[in-house]
Each structure stands twice: as C-alpha cells, then as structure tokens.
PDB file of C-alpha atoms and ligand atoms in Angstrom:
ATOM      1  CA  UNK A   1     -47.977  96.444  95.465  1.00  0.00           C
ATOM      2  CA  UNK A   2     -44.517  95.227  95.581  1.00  0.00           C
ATOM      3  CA  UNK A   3     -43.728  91.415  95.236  1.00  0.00           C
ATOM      4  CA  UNK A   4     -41.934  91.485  99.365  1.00  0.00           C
ATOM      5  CA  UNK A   5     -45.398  92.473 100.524  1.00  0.00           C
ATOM      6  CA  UNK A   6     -48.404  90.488  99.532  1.00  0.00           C
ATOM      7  CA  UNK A   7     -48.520  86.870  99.873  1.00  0.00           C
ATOM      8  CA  UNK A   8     -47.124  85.060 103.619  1.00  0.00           C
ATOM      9  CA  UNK A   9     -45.294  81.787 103.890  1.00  0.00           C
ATOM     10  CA  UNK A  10     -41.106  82.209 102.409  1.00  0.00           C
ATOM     11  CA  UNK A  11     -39.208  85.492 102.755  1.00  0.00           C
ATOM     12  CA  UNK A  12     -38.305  87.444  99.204  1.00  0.00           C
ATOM     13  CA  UNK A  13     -36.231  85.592  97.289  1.00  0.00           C
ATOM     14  CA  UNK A  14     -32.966  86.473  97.484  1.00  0.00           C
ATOM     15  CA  UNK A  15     -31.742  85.341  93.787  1.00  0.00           C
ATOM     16  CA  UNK A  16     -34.121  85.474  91.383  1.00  0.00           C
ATOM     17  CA  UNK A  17     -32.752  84.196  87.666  1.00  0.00           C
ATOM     18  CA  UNK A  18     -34.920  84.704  84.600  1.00  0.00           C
ATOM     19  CA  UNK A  19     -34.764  83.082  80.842  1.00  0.00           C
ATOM     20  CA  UNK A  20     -35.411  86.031  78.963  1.00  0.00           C
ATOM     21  CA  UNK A  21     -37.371  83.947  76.276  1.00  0.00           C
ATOM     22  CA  UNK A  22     -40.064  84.776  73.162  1.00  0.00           C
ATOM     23  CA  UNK A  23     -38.133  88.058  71.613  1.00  0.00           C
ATOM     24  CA  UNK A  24     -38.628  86.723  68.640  1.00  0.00           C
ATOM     25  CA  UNK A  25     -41.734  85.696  68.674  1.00  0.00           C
ATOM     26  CA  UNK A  26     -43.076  89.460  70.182  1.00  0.00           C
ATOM     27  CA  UNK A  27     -41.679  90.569  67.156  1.00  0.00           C
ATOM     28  CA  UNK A  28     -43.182  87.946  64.443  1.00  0.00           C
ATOM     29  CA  UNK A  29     -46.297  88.603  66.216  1.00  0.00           C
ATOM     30  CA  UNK A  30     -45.938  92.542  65.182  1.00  0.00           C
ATOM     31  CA  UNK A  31     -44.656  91.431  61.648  1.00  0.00           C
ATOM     32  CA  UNK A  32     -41.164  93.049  62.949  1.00  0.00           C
ATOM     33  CA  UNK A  33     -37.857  91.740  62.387  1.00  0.00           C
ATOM     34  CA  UNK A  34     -36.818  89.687  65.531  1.00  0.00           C
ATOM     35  CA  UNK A  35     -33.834  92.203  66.121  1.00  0.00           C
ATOM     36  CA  UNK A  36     -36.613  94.919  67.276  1.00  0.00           C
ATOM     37  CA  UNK A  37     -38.014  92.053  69.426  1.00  0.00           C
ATOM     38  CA  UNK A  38     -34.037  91.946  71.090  1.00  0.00           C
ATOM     39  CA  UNK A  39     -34.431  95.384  71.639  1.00  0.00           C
ATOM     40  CA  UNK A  40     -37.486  95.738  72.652  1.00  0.00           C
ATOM     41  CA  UNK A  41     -36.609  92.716  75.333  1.00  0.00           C
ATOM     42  CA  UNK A  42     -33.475  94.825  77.043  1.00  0.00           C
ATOM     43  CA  UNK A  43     -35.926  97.618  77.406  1.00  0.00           C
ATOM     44  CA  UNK A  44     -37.607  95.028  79.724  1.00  0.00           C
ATOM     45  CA  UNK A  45     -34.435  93.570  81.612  1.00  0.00           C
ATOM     46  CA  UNK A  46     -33.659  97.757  82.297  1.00  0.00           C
ATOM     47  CA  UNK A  47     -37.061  97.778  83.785  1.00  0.00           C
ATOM     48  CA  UNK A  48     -37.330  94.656  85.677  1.00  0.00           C
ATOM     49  CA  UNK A  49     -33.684  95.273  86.858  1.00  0.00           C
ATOM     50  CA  UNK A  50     -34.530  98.503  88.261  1.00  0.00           C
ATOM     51  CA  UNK A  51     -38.289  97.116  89.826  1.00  0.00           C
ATOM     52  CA  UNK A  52     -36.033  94.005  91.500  1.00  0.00           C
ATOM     53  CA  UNK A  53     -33.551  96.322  92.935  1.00  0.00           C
ATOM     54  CA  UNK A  54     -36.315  98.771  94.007  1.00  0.00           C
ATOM     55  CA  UNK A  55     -38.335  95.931  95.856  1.00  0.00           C
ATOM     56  CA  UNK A  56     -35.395  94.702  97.928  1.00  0.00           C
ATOM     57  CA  UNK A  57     -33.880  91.515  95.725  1.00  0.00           C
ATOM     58  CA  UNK A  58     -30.533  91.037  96.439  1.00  0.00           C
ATOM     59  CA  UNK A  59     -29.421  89.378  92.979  1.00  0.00           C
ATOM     60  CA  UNK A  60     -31.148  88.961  89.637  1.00  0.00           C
ATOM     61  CA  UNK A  61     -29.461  86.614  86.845  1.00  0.00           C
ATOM     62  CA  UNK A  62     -31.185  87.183  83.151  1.00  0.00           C
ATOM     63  CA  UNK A  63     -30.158  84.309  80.659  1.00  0.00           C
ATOM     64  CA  UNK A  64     -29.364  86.896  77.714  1.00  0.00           C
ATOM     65  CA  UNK A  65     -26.964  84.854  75.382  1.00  0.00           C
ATOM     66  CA  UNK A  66     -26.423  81.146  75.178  1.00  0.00           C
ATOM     67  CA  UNK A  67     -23.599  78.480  74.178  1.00  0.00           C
ATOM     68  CA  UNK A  68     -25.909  77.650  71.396  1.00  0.00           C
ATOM     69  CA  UNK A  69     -27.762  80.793  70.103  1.00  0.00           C
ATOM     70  CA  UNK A  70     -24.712  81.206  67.653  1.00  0.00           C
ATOM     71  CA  UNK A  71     -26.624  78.779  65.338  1.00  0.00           C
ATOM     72  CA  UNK A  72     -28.776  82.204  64.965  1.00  0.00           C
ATOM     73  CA  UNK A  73     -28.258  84.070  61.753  1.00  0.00           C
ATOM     74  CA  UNK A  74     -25.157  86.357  61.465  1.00  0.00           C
ATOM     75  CA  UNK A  75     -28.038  89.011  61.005  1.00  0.00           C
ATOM     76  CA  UNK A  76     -29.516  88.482  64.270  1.00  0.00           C
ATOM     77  CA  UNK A  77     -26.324  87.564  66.316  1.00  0.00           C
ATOM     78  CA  UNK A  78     -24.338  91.138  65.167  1.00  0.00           C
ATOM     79  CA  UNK A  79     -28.193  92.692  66.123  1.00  0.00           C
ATOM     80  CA  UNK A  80     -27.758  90.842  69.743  1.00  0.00           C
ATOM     81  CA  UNK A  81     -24.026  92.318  70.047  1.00  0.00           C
ATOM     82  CA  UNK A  82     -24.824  95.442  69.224  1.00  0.00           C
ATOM     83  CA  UNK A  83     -27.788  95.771  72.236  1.00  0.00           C
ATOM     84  CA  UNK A  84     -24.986  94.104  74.557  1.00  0.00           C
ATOM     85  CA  UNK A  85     -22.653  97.499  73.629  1.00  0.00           C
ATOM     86  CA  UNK A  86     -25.107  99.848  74.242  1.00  0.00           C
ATOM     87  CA  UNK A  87     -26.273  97.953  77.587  1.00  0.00           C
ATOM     88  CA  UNK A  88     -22.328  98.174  78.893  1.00  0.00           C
ATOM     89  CA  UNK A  89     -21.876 101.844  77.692  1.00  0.00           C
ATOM     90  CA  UNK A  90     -25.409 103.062  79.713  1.00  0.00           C
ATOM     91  CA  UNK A  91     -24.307 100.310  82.527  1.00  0.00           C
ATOM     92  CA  UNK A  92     -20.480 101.807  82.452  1.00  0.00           C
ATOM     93  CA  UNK A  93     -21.934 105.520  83.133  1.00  0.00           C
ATOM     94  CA  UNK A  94     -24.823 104.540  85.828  1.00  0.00           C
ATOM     95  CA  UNK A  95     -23.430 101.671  88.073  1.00  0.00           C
ATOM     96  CA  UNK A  96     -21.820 104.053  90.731  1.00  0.00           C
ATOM     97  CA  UNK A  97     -24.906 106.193  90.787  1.00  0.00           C
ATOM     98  CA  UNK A  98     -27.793 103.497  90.986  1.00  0.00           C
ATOM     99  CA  UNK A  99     -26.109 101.198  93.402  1.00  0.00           C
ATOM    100  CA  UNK A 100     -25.630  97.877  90.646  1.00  0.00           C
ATOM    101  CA  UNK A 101     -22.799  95.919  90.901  1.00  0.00           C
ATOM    102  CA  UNK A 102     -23.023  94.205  87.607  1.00  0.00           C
ATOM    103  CA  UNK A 103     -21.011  91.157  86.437  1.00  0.00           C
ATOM    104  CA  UNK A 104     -21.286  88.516  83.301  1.00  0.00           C
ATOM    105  CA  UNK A 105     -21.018  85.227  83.313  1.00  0.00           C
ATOM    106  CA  UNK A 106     -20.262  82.541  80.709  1.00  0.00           C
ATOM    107  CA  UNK A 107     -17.456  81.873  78.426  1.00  0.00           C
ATOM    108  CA  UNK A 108     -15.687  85.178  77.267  1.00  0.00           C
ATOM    109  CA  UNK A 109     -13.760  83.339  75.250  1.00  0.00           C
ATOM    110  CA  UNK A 110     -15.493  83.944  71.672  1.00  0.00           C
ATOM    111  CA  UNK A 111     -16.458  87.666  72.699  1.00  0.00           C
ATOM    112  CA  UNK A 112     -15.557  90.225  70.501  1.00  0.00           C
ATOM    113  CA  UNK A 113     -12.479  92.263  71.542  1.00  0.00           C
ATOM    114  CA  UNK A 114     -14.483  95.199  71.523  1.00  0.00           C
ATOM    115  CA  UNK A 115     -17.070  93.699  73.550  1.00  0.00           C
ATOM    116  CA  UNK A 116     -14.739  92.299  75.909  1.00  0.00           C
ATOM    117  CA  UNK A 117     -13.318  95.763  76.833  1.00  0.00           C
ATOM    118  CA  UNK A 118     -16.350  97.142  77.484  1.00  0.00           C
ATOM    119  CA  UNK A 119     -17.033  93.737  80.279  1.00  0.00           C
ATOM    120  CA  UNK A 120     -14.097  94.159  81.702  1.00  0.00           C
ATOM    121  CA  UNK A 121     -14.448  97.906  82.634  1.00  0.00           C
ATOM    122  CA  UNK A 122     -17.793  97.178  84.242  1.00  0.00           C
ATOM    123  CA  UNK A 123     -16.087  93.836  86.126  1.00  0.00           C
ATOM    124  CA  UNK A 124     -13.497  96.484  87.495  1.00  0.00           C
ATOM    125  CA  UNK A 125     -16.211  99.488  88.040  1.00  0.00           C
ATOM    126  CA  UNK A 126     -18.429  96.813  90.218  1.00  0.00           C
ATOM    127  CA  UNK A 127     -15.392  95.165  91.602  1.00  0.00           C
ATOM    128  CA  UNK A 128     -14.824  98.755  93.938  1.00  0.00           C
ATOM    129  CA  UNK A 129     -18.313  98.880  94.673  1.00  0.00           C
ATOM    130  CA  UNK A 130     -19.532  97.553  97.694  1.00  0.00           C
ATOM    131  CA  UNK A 131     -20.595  94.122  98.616  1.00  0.00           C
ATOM    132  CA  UNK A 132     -23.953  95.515  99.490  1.00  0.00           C
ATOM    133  CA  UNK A 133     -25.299  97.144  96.644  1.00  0.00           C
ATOM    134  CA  UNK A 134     -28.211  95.346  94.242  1.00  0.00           C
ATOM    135  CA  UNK A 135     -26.204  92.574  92.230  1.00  0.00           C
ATOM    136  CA  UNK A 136     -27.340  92.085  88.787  1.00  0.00           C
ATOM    137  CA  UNK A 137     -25.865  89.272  86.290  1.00  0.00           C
ATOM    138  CA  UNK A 138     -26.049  88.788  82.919  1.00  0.00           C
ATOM    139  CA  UNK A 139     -25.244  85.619  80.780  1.00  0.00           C
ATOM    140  CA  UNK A 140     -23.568  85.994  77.693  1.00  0.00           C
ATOM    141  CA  UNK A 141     -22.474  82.954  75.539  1.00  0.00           C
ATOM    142  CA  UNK A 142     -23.104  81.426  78.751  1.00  0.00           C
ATOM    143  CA  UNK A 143     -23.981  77.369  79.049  1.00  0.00           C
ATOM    144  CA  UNK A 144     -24.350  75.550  82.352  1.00  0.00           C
ATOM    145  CA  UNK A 145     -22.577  72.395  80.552  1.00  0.00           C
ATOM    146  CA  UNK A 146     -20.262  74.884  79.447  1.00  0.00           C
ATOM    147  CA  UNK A 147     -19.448  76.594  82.821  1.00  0.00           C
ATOM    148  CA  UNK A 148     -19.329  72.743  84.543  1.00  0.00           C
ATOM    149  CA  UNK A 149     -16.793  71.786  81.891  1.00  0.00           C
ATOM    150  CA  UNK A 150     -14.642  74.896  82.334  1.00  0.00           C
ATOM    151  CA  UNK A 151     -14.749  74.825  85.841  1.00  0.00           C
ATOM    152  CA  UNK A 152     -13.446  70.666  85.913  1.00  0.00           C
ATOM    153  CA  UNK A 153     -10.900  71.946  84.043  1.00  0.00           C
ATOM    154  CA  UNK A 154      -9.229  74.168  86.058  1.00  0.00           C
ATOM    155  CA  UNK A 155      -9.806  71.735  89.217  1.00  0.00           C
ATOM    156  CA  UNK A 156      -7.641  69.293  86.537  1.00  0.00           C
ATOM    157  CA  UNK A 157      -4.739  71.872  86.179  1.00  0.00           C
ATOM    158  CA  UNK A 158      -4.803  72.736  89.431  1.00  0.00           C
ATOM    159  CA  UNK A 159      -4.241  68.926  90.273  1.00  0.00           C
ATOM    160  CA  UNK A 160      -1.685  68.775  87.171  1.00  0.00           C
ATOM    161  CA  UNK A 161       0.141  71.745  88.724  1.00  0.00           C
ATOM    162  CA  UNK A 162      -0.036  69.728  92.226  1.00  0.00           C
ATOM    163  CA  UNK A 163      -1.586  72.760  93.554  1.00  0.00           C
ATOM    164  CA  UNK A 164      -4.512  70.177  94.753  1.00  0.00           C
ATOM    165  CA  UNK A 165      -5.565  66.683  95.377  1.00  0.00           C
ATOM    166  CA  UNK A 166      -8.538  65.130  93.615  1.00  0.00           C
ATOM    167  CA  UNK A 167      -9.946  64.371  97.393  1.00  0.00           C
ATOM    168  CA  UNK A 168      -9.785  68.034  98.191  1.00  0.00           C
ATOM    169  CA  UNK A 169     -12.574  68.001  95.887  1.00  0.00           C
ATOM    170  CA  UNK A 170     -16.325  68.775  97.414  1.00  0.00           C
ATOM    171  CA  UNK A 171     -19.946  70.573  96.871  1.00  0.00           C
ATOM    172  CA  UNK A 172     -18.310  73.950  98.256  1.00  0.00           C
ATOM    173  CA  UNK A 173     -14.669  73.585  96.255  1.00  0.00           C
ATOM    174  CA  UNK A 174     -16.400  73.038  92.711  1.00  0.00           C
ATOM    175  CA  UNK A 175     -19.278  75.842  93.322  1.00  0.00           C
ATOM    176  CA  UNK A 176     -15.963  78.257  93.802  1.00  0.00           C
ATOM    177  CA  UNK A 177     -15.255  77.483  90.443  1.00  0.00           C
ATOM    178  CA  UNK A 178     -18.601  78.307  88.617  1.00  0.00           C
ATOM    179  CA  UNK A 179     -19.301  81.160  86.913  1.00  0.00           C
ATOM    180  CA  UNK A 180     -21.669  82.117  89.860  1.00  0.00           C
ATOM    181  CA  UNK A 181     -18.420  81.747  92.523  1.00  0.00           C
ATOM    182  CA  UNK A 182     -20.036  83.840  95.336  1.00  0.00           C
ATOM    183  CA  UNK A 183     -23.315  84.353  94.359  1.00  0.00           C
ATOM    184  CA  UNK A 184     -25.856  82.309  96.661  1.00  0.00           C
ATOM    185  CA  UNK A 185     -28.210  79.988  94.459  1.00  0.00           C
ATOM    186  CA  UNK A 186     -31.241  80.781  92.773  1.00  0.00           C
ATOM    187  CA  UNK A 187     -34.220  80.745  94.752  1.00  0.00           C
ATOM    188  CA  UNK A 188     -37.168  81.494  92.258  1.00  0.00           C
ATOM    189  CA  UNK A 189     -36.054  80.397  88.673  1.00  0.00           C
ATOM    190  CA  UNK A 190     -38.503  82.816  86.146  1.00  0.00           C
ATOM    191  CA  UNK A 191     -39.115  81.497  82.332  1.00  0.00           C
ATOM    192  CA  UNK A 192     -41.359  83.481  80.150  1.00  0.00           C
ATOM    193  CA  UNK A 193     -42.119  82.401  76.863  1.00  0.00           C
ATOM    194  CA  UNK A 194     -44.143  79.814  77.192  1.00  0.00           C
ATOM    195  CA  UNK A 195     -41.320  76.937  76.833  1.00  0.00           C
ATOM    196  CA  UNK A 196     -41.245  74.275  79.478  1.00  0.00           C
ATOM    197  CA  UNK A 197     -37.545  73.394  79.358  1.00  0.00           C
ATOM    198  CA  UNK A 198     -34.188  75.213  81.212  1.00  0.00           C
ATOM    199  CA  UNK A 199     -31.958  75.235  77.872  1.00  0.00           C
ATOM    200  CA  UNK A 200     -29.022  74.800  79.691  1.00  0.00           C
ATOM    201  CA  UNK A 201     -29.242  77.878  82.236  1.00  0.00           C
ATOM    202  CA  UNK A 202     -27.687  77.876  85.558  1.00  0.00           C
ATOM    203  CA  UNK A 203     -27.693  73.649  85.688  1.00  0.00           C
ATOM    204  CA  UNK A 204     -25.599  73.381  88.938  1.00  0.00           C
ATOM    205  CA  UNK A 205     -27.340  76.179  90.652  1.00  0.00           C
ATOM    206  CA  UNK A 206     -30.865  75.663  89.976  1.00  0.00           C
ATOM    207  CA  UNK A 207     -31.063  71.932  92.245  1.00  0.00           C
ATOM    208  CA  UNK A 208     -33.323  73.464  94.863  1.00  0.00           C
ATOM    209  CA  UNK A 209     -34.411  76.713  92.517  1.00  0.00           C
ATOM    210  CA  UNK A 210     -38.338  76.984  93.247  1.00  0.00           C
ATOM    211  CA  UNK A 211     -39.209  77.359  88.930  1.00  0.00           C
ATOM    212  CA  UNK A 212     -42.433  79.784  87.294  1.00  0.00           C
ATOM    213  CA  UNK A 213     -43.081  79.446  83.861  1.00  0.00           C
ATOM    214  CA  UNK A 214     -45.666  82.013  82.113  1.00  0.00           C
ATOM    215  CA  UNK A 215     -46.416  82.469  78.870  1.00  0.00           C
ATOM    216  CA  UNK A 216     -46.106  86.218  78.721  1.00  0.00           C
ATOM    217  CA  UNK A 217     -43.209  86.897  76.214  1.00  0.00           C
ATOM    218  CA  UNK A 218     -40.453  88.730  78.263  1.00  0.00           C
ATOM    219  CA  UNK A 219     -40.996  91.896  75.893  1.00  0.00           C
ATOM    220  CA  UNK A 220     -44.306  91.631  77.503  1.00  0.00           C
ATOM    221  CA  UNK A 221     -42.897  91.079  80.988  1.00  0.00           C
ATOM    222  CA  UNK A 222     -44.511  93.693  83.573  1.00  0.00           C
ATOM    223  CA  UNK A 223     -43.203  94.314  87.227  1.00  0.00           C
ATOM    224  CA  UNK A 224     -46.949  92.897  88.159  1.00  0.00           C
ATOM    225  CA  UNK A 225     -45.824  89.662  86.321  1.00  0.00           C
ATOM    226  CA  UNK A 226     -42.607  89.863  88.734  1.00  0.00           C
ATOM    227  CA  UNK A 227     -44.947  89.963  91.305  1.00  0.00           C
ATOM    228  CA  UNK A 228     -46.449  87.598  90.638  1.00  0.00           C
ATOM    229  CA  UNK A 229     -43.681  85.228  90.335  1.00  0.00           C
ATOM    230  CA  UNK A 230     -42.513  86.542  93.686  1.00  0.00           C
ATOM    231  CA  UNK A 231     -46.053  85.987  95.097  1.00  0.00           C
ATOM    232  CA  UNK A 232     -46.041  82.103  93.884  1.00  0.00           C
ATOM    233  CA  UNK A 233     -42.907  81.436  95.398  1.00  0.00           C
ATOM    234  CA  UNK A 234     -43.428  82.837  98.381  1.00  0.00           C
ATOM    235  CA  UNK A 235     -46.779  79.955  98.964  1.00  0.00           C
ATOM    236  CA  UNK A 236     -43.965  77.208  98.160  1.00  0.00           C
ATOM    237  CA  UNK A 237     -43.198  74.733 101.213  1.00  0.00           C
ATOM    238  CA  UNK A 238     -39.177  74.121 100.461  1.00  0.00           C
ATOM    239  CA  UNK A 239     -37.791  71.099 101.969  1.00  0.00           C
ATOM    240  CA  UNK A 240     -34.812  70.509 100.726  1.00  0.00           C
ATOM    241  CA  UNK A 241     -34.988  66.734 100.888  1.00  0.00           C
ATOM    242  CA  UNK A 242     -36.083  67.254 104.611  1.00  0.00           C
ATOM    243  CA  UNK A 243     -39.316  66.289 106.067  1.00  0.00           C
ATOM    244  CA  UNK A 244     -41.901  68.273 107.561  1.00  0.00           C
TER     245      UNK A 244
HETATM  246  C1  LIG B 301     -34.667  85.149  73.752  1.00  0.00           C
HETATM  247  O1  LIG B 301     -35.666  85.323  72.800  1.00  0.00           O
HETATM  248  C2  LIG B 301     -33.412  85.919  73.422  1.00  0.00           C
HETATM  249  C3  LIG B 301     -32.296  85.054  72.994  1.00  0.00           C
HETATM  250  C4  LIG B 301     -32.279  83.751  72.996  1.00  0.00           C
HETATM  251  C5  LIG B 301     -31.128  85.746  72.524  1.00  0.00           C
HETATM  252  P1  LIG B 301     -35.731  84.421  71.495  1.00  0.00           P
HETATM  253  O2  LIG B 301     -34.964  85.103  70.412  1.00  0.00           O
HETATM  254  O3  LIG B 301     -35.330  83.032  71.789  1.00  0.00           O
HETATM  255  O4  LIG B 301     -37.276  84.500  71.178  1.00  0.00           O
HETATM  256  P2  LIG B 301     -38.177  83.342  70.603  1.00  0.00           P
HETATM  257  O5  LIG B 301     -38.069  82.191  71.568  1.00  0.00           O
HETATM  258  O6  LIG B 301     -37.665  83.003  69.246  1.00  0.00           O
HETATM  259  O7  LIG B 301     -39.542  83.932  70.591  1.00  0.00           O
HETATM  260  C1  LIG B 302     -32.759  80.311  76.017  1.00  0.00           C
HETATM  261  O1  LIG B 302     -33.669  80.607  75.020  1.00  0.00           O
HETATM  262  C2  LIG B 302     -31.583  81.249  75.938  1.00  0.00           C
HETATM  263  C3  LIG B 302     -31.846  82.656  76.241  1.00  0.00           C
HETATM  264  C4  LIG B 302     -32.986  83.188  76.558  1.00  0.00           C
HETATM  265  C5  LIG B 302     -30.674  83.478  76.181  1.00  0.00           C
HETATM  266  P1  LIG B 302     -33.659  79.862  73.608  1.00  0.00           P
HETATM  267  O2  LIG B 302     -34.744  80.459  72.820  1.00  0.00           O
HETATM  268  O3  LIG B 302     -32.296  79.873  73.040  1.00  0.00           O
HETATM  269  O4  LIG B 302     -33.995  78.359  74.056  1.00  0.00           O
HETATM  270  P2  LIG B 302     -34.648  77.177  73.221  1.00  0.00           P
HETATM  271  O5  LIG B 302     -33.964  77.136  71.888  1.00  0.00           O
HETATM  272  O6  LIG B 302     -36.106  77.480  73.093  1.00  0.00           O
HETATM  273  O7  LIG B 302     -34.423  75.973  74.083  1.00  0.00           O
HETATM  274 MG1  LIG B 303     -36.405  81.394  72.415  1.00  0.00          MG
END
C-alpha cells in the first residue's frame, strides 16, 4: 500500500530528503569491500526514486556525497565517482522518458572535469523539462555550512558590486541563494543507518523538517520502509511555533 494512502492526519510530504547512510557497513557485514556496499546503495536510490515518484512525491533530496567524505580513502572516493558516472549516463538517456527533472547540489567546484560535463548536460536536459514533472536531487560534495558560506558570499559581491544593500537582505533573499533556490523545504527528513546526527545535510532547510531515523542500512532500504516513514509523518501535529 502506498505511503499517500494509509495513515490520516498531514497530506504526503511534498519534499522528502534522505541521508543515504550505512553502505559501508552493509558491506563489512557481507565481508565485501565497502565500494560494493556504494553500489549496492545507488541500486536503492534508483528504486526509492522511482517508488517516490510513483506514489505522488513531488521532490526527493538523497545526501550522496559530502564536504567531508574526501577524508575517505582515494580507493573508495574514485569507487564513489565512478557510480556518480554511471548514475548521469543512465539519468542522461531516461530523464525525458520517465518524467525526472534531476539537478545536484553542492559545491562543483572540486568535481572532476569529466564529471562536471556529464552534470551539466543533465542541468540543461531537466532545465527544458517541465516544472511539473517528479524533481529528484542529489548532493554531491555538498555541505550545508558549505552552501551557507557560498551563498553569503555572493550576497557580499553583490553588495561589493553595489548591485544590493545589506538591508535588502531577508529569510526569502538568502534562501534564493542556496543550493535548494526554488525547491520548497523538506518536510519529512529520512536517516537510515542507525546514526542520530544530520552531518551537515540541508542545515538551512531542515528548521521545520519533521526527522525519521531507522536503523535499516539504506542498501537495505525497502519502499515499505518509505512507507513507513511517510506513514509516521503523516501522525505528526506541525506547528510551526504556532499554538493549537
Ligand atoms: C553512506 O554510507 C555513503 C557515503 C557517505 C558516501 P557510508 O559509506 O557512510 O556507510 P557507513 O556509515 O560507513 O556504514
Ligand atoms: C553522511 O554520512 C553523508 C552521506 C550519506 C553522503 P556520513 O557517513 O559521512 O556521516 P557521519 O560521518 O556518520 O557523520
Ligand atoms: Mg556513514
């Protein structure tokens, strides 16, 4: 039964954003090398992509790469880069047909040239697709610090340049310069793994993000889990700061 459904209370979510955490640890448990864990976990995001889209969410966000998981070996890094290639190649030949507008965020910066090509077809593929098809994000060397710090910076140059004022500066203004620019906020905030923490995902967009945390590894990560998830937020009472 599909996650829109089952339990009353709150509509679907409309943004759902997931850490896709415990590759590694799927693997070790199989006595694998963590790389087949990596692989093993895009398998899942194809999956719970296509389930998402399927059940009527609007935008799903998976945390794939962050600012920090260069301290990785070079071993498992190249491993990473190499399932990011063959994501954008399958992603560069289905978007049109399945209806995905698909976009990265995070710092491109450090991205391999190769790489980079490859995001920057699929930015221009989704770009002339329309506004209504299933949105699906995906964070690479991505840090919600990061992003925060990038984004002050061009708010800074654009005051330098006297192309603004440091009053015209509000809420709405400084979202425009995220990452996430026109993508509402997370509503239900998804970490498997079993780690109680946000590791720097999505810190600006996540204030009123409704968060599930399960320890099913994401390799392990079923659409019933989704629903799950889905079903839990749905029995949250969101204020806002308001009173009822
Ligand atoms: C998440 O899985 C994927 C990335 C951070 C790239 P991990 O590789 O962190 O898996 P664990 O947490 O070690 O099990
Ligand atoms: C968060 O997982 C990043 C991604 C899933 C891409 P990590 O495994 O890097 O987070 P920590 O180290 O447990 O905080
Ligand atoms: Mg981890």
């Amino acid at each position: 039964m599909s996650g829109g459904n089952t339990a009353a209370g709150q509509e679907l979510p409309r943004h759902i954003a997931i850490i896709m955490d415990g590759n590694g640890r799927w693997a070790k448990k199989r006595g694998l090398p963590r790389s087949v864990g990596h692989k093993a976990g895009a398998e899942t995001l194809r999956r719970i992509q296509a389930y998402c889209h399927k059940i009527g969410i609007r935008y799903l966000t998976g945390y794939a790469f962050s600012t920090e998981n260069w301290k990785r070996s070079q071993e498992e890094v190249n491993a990473i880069m190499a399932l990011f290639r063959h994501y954008l190649l399958e992603a560069i030949e289905s978007l049109e047909r399945d209806h995905v507008r698909l976009h990265f965020f995070g710092d491109m910066g450090p991205i391999s040239p190769e790489l980079l090509e490859l995001v920057h077809r699929t930015d221009d593929i989704s770009a002339h697709l329309p506004e209504d098809y299933f949105h699906a994000n995906v964070c690479l060397n991505y840090g919600g610090r990061d992003e925060i710090v990038r984004a002050a910076r061009k708010f800074a140059a654009d005051c330098a340049a006297g192309r603004r004022r440091p009053e015209d500066l509000d809420e709405g203004l400084f979202a425009n310069l995220l990452d996430t620019a026109g993508t509402p906020d997370p509503d239900l905030f998804i970490r498997p793994g079993g780690e109680l923490r946000l590791s720097n995902f999505l810190l600006w967009q996540s204030a009123y993000a409704e968060f599930y945390f399960t320890d099913t590894l994401w390799p392990d990560f079923t659409t019933e889990e989704i629903d799950r998830a889905i079903d839990a937020y749905r029995n949250r009472e969101r204020r806002f700061g308001g009173a009822k």
